CSV table of C-alpha atoms in Angstrom, one decimal:
chain,number,residue,atom,x,y,z
A,72,UNK,CA,-118.3,38.2,-40.9
A,73,UNK,CA,-118.7,40.8,-38.1
A,74,UNK,CA,-114.9,41.4,-38.2
A,75,UNK,CA,-115.3,43.0,-41.6
A,76,UNK,CA,-117.8,45.6,-40.5
A,77,UNK,CA,-117.1,49.1,-41.9
A,78,UNK,CA,-115.1,48.0,-45.0
A,79,UNK,CA,-116.2,50.2,-47.8
A,80,UNK,CA,-115.4,48.1,-50.9
A,81,UNK,CA,-115.3,44.3,-51.3
A,82,UNK,CA,-114.8,41.8,-54.1
A,83,UNK,CA,-116.7,38.5,-54.0
A,84,UNK,CA,-115.1,35.8,-56.1
A,85,UNK,CA,-117.6,33.0,-56.7
A,86,UNK,CA,-117.5,29.5,-58.1
A,87,UNK,CA,-121.2,28.3,-57.7
A,88,UNK,CA,-124.0,30.6,-58.8
A,89,UNK,CA,-126.6,28.9,-56.6
A,90,UNK,CA,-127.9,31.4,-54.0
A,91,UNK,CA,-125.2,33.9,-55.2
A,92,UNK,CA,-127.5,36.9,-54.6
A,93,UNK,CA,-128.2,35.8,-51.1
A,94,UNK,CA,-124.4,35.5,-50.2
A,95,UNK,CA,-123.7,38.9,-51.7
A,96,UNK,CA,-126.5,40.5,-49.7
A,97,UNK,CA,-125.1,38.9,-46.5
A,98,UNK,CA,-121.7,40.4,-47.3
A,99,UNK,CA,-123.2,43.8,-48.0
A,100,UNK,CA,-125.0,43.7,-44.7
A,101,UNK,CA,-121.9,42.6,-42.8
A,102,UNK,CA,-119.6,45.3,-44.2
A,103,UNK,CA,-122.1,48.1,-45.0
A,104,UNK,CA,-120.2,48.8,-48.2
A,105,UNK,CA,-120.2,48.0,-51.9
A,106,UNK,CA,-119.6,44.5,-53.3
A,107,UNK,CA,-118.2,43.6,-56.7
A,108,UNK,CA,-118.5,40.2,-58.3
A,109,UNK,CA,-116.0,38.1,-60.2
A,110,UNK,CA,-115.9,34.5,-61.3
A,111,UNK,CA,-112.9,32.5,-60.1
A,112,UNK,CA,-112.2,31.2,-63.6
A,113,UNK,CA,-112.1,34.8,-65.0
A,114,UNK,CA,-109.9,36.2,-62.3
A,115,UNK,CA,-106.7,35.8,-64.4
A,116,UNK,CA,-108.3,37.9,-67.1
A,117,UNK,CA,-109.4,40.7,-64.8
A,118,UNK,CA,-107.8,44.1,-64.9
A,119,UNK,CA,-108.5,45.5,-61.5
A,120,UNK,CA,-106.1,48.3,-60.4
A,121,UNK,CA,-103.8,47.9,-57.4
A,122,UNK,CA,-105.3,48.8,-54.0
A,123,UNK,CA,-108.9,48.6,-55.2
A,124,UNK,CA,-110.5,46.7,-52.4
A,125,UNK,CA,-110.7,46.6,-48.6
A,126,UNK,CA,-111.9,43.0,-48.6
A,127,UNK,CA,-111.7,40.0,-51.0
A,128,UNK,CA,-113.8,36.9,-50.3
A,129,UNK,CA,-113.1,33.7,-52.2
A,130,UNK,CA,-115.2,30.6,-52.4
A,131,UNK,CA,-113.6,27.2,-52.8
A,132,UNK,CA,-110.1,28.7,-53.0
A,133,UNK,CA,-108.0,26.8,-55.5
A,134,UNK,CA,-106.0,29.7,-57.0
A,135,UNK,CA,-102.4,28.4,-56.6
A,136,UNK,CA,-100.6,31.2,-58.4
A,137,UNK,CA,-103.2,34.0,-58.0
A,138,UNK,CA,-102.7,35.0,-54.4
A,139,UNK,CA,-100.0,37.5,-55.3
A,140,UNK,CA,-102.4,39.2,-57.7
A,141,UNK,CA,-105.0,39.4,-54.9
A,142,UNK,CA,-102.3,41.0,-52.7
A,143,UNK,CA,-101.9,43.8,-55.2
A,144,UNK,CA,-105.6,44.2,-55.6
A,145,UNK,CA,-106.1,44.8,-51.8
A,146,UNK,CA,-105.5,48.1,-50.1
A,147,UNK,CA,-102.8,48.3,-47.4
A,148,UNK,CA,-104.1,46.3,-44.3
A,149,UNK,CA,-106.9,44.9,-46.5
A,150,UNK,CA,-108.4,41.5,-45.7
A,151,UNK,CA,-108.5,38.2,-47.6
A,152,UNK,CA,-111.2,35.7,-46.5
A,153,UNK,CA,-111.2,32.2,-47.9
A,154,UNK,CA,-114.3,30.0,-47.4
A,155,UNK,CA,-115.3,26.5,-48.4
A,156,UNK,CA,-111.7,25.6,-49.5
A,157,UNK,CA,-110.6,22.1,-50.4
A,158,UNK,CA,-107.5,20.5,-48.8
A,159,UNK,CA,-105.7,20.8,-45.5
A,160,UNK,CA,-105.7,24.3,-43.9
A,161,UNK,CA,-102.0,24.2,-43.1
A,162,UNK,CA,-101.0,23.9,-46.8
A,163,UNK,CA,-103.3,26.8,-47.8
A,164,UNK,CA,-102.0,28.9,-45.0
A,165,UNK,CA,-98.4,28.3,-46.0
A,166,UNK,CA,-99.2,29.2,-49.6
A,167,UNK,CA,-100.9,32.4,-48.6
A,168,UNK,CA,-98.0,33.4,-46.3
A,169,UNK,CA,-95.5,32.8,-49.1
A,170,UNK,CA,-97.5,35.2,-51.3
A,171,UNK,CA,-96.9,38.1,-48.9
A,172,UNK,CA,-99.9,38.0,-46.6
A,173,UNK,CA,-99.5,38.4,-42.8
A,174,UNK,CA,-101.7,37.5,-39.8
A,175,UNK,CA,-102.9,34.3,-41.5
A,176,UNK,CA,-105.2,32.3,-39.4
A,177,UNK,CA,-108.0,29.7,-39.5
A,178,UNK,CA,-111.2,31.4,-38.2
A,179,UNK,CA,-113.5,28.4,-38.3
A,180,UNK,CA,-114.0,25.2,-40.1
A,181,UNK,CA,-113.4,25.7,-43.8
A,182,UNK,CA,-112.6,29.4,-43.3
A,183,UNK,CA,-109.3,31.3,-43.4
A,184,UNK,CA,-108.4,35.0,-43.0
A,185,UNK,CA,-105.2,36.8,-44.0
A,186,UNK,CA,-104.1,40.4,-44.1
A,187,UNK,CA,-102.1,42.6,-46.5
A,188,UNK,CA,-99.2,44.5,-44.8
A,189,UNK,CA,-100.0,48.1,-43.9
A,190,UNK,CA,-98.0,49.5,-46.8
A,191,UNK,CA,-98.2,49.3,-50.6
A,192,UNK,CA,-96.2,46.8,-52.5
A,193,UNK,CA,-92.9,48.4,-53.7
A,194,UNK,CA,-93.1,51.3,-51.2
A,195,UNK,CA,-90.0,52.5,-49.3
A,196,UNK,CA,-89.4,54.3,-46.0
A,197,UNK,CA,-86.5,56.0,-44.3
A,198,UNK,CA,-85.0,53.9,-41.5
A,199,UNK,CA,-85.3,55.8,-38.2
A,200,UNK,CA,-82.1,54.4,-36.6
A,201,UNK,CA,-79.9,56.4,-39.0
A,202,UNK,CA,-80.3,59.6,-37.0
A,203,UNK,CA,-80.0,58.0,-33.6
A,204,UNK,CA,-76.8,56.1,-34.5
A,205,UNK,CA,-75.2,58.9,-36.5
A,206,UNK,CA,-72.2,59.0,-34.1
A,207,UNK,CA,-71.7,55.3,-34.5
A,208,UNK,CA,-71.8,55.5,-38.3
A,209,UNK,CA,-69.0,58.2,-38.2
A,210,UNK,CA,-66.6,55.5,-36.9
A,211,UNK,CA,-66.5,54.0,-40.4
A,212,UNK,CA,-65.9,57.3,-42.2
A,213,UNK,CA,-62.4,58.3,-43.4
A,214,UNK,CA,-61.7,62.0,-42.8
A,215,UNK,CA,-59.1,62.2,-45.5
A,216,UNK,CA,-55.8,63.9,-44.7
A,217,UNK,CA,-56.1,62.9,-41.0
A,218,UNK,CA,-55.9,59.2,-41.8
A,219,UNK,CA,-52.7,57.5,-42.8
A,220,UNK,CA,-53.3,55.0,-45.6
A,221,UNK,CA,-51.1,52.0,-46.5
A,222,UNK,CA,-49.8,51.9,-50.0
A,223,UNK,CA,-50.8,48.6,-51.7
A,224,UNK,CA,-47.4,48.3,-53.4
A,225,UNK,CA,-45.7,48.2,-50.0
A,226,UNK,CA,-47.5,44.9,-49.2
A,227,UNK,CA,-45.6,43.2,-52.1
A,228,UNK,CA,-41.9,42.3,-52.1
A,229,UNK,CA,-39.7,41.7,-55.2
A,230,UNK,CA,-40.3,38.0,-55.1
A,231,UNK,CA,-44.1,38.5,-55.3
A,232,UNK,CA,-43.7,40.6,-58.5
A,233,UNK,CA,-41.6,38.1,-60.4
A,234,UNK,CA,-43.4,36.2,-63.2
A,235,UNK,CA,-43.6,32.5,-62.4
A,236,UNK,CA,-41.8,30.0,-64.6
A,237,UNK,CA,-44.3,28.1,-66.7
A,238,UNK,CA,-42.4,24.8,-66.2
A,239,UNK,CA,-42.9,25.2,-62.5
A,240,UNK,CA,-46.6,25.4,-62.8
A,241,UNK,CA,-46.9,21.9,-64.3
A,242,UNK,CA,-48.9,19.5,-62.2
A,243,UNK,CA,-47.3,16.5,-63.9
A,244,UNK,CA,-43.9,15.1,-62.9
A,245,UNK,CA,-44.2,16.4,-59.4
A,246,UNK,CA,-43.5,12.9,-58.1
A,247,UNK,CA,-40.0,12.8,-59.5
A,248,UNK,CA,-41.0,10.8,-62.6
A,249,UNK,CA,-41.3,12.4,-66.0
A,250,UNK,CA,-44.7,11.0,-66.6
A,251,UNK,CA,-47.9,12.8,-67.6
A,252,UNK,CA,-51.0,12.6,-65.4
A,253,UNK,CA,-54.3,11.2,-66.7
A,254,UNK,CA,-56.2,13.9,-68.6
A,255,UNK,CA,-53.0,16.0,-68.6
A,256,UNK,CA,-53.7,19.7,-69.4
A,257,UNK,CA,-50.2,21.2,-68.8
A,258,UNK,CA,-48.7,20.1,-72.1
A,259,UNK,CA,-46.4,17.4,-70.9
A,260,UNK,CA,-48.4,14.6,-72.5
A,261,UNK,CA,-48.1,16.2,-75.9
A,262,UNK,CA,-44.4,16.8,-75.3
A,263,UNK,CA,-43.7,13.2,-74.4
A,264,UNK,CA,-45.7,12.0,-77.4
A,265,UNK,CA,-43.7,14.2,-79.8
A,266,UNK,CA,-40.4,12.9,-78.4
A,267,UNK,CA,-41.7,9.3,-78.7
A,268,UNK,CA,-42.6,9.8,-82.4
A,269,UNK,CA,-39.3,11.5,-83.2
A,270,UNK,CA,-37.3,8.5,-81.9
A,271,UNK,CA,-37.0,5.4,-84.1
A,272,UNK,CA,-34.9,2.2,-83.5
A,273,UNK,CA,-31.9,1.7,-85.8
A,274,UNK,CA,-32.3,-2.1,-86.2
A,275,UNK,CA,-32.9,-1.7,-90.0
A,276,UNK,CA,-30.1,0.9,-90.5
A,277,UNK,CA,-27.2,-0.7,-92.4
A,278,UNK,CA,-23.8,0.6,-92.9
A,279,UNK,CA,-22.2,0.6,-96.3
A,280,UNK,CA,-18.6,1.2,-95.1
A,281,UNK,CA,-18.6,-0.6,-91.7
A,282,UNK,CA,-16.9,2.3,-90.0
A,283,UNK,CA,-19.9,4.2,-88.6
A,284,UNK,CA,-19.2,3.1,-85.0
A,285,UNK,CA,-15.6,4.6,-85.1
A,286,UNK,CA,-16.7,8.3,-85.2
A,287,UNK,CA,-17.2,11.1,-87.6
A,288,UNK,CA,-13.5,10.9,-88.9
A,289,UNK,CA,-14.3,7.5,-90.4
A,290,UNK,CA,-17.9,8.1,-91.6
A,291,UNK,CA,-19.2,8.9,-95.1
A,292,UNK,CA,-20.7,12.3,-95.9
A,293,UNK,CA,-24.2,10.7,-96.0
A,294,UNK,CA,-23.7,8.6,-92.8
A,295,UNK,CA,-26.8,8.7,-90.6
A,296,UNK,CA,-24.6,8.7,-87.5
A,297,UNK,CA,-22.8,12.0,-88.3
A,298,UNK,CA,-22.5,14.2,-85.3
A,299,UNK,CA,-23.0,11.4,-82.9
A,300,UNK,CA,-20.3,10.0,-80.6
A,301,UNK,CA,-18.5,6.7,-81.4
A,302,UNK,CA,-20.2,3.6,-80.1
A,303,UNK,CA,-19.4,-0.1,-79.8
A,304,UNK,CA,-20.3,-2.4,-82.7
A,305,UNK,CA,-23.8,-3.9,-82.1
A,306,UNK,CA,-24.8,-1.2,-79.6
A,307,UNK,CA,-28.4,0.1,-80.1
A,308,UNK,CA,-28.5,3.7,-81.1
A,309,UNK,CA,-31.6,5.9,-81.5
A,310,UNK,CA,-31.9,8.1,-84.6
A,311,UNK,CA,-34.3,10.9,-85.4
A,312,UNK,CA,-36.8,10.7,-88.3
A,313,UNK,CA,-34.8,13.2,-90.4
A,314,UNK,CA,-31.7,11.0,-90.2
A,315,UNK,CA,-33.4,7.8,-91.2
A,316,UNK,CA,-34.5,9.4,-94.5
A,317,UNK,CA,-30.9,9.6,-95.7
A,318,UNK,CA,-29.4,6.8,-97.8
A,319,UNK,CA,-26.9,4.6,-95.9
């Protein structure tokens, strides 16, 4: 742990209490600073402030969703050291990187080291290129009276402003046949069904005078064929429901 020399405050997260004091003393000797202790199973209940430690050492790292919390607990450019972990190093390295750490590497067998970026989480900084490229940014500015703007209304002609005919928006009957499409939603299916229900055959309609086919001049006042043109005897004629209710 010579690479951690000079770090003032460290956190040691342990899983096995055997020889714990010895491992803590080794870390104190390597860093020359203070070392705090925390059990890995109590980490989720801890309330350490952000940017509290320069170094965090973890035994048998199986934290899954706790690496982001460790990132907040470290100071900018703070170090994370994982020892005696279980599983492939590549998977652990990827998980640590996705939590926000940088410079993730495998130091030795069963040991990984990562680093927090050199700024605090949520901090902001002014971009330096803004001043250098100020002249380039002016290209996109509109000076006002010096620029001639296009009126949006001039982009439309009278035909564009006309309200479309609802009948022309129908998807059905575009093939030349007056037939509704499957799952019709334009209203043609309901319209055709209404027309179908309103039309009934006149096979059961009987004439009391026998002159119905000659025209209105020869028909009774209650004739169901009133208003219809003359037709040949025996010719099939369609009547509406309201006409069939009258007595013949």
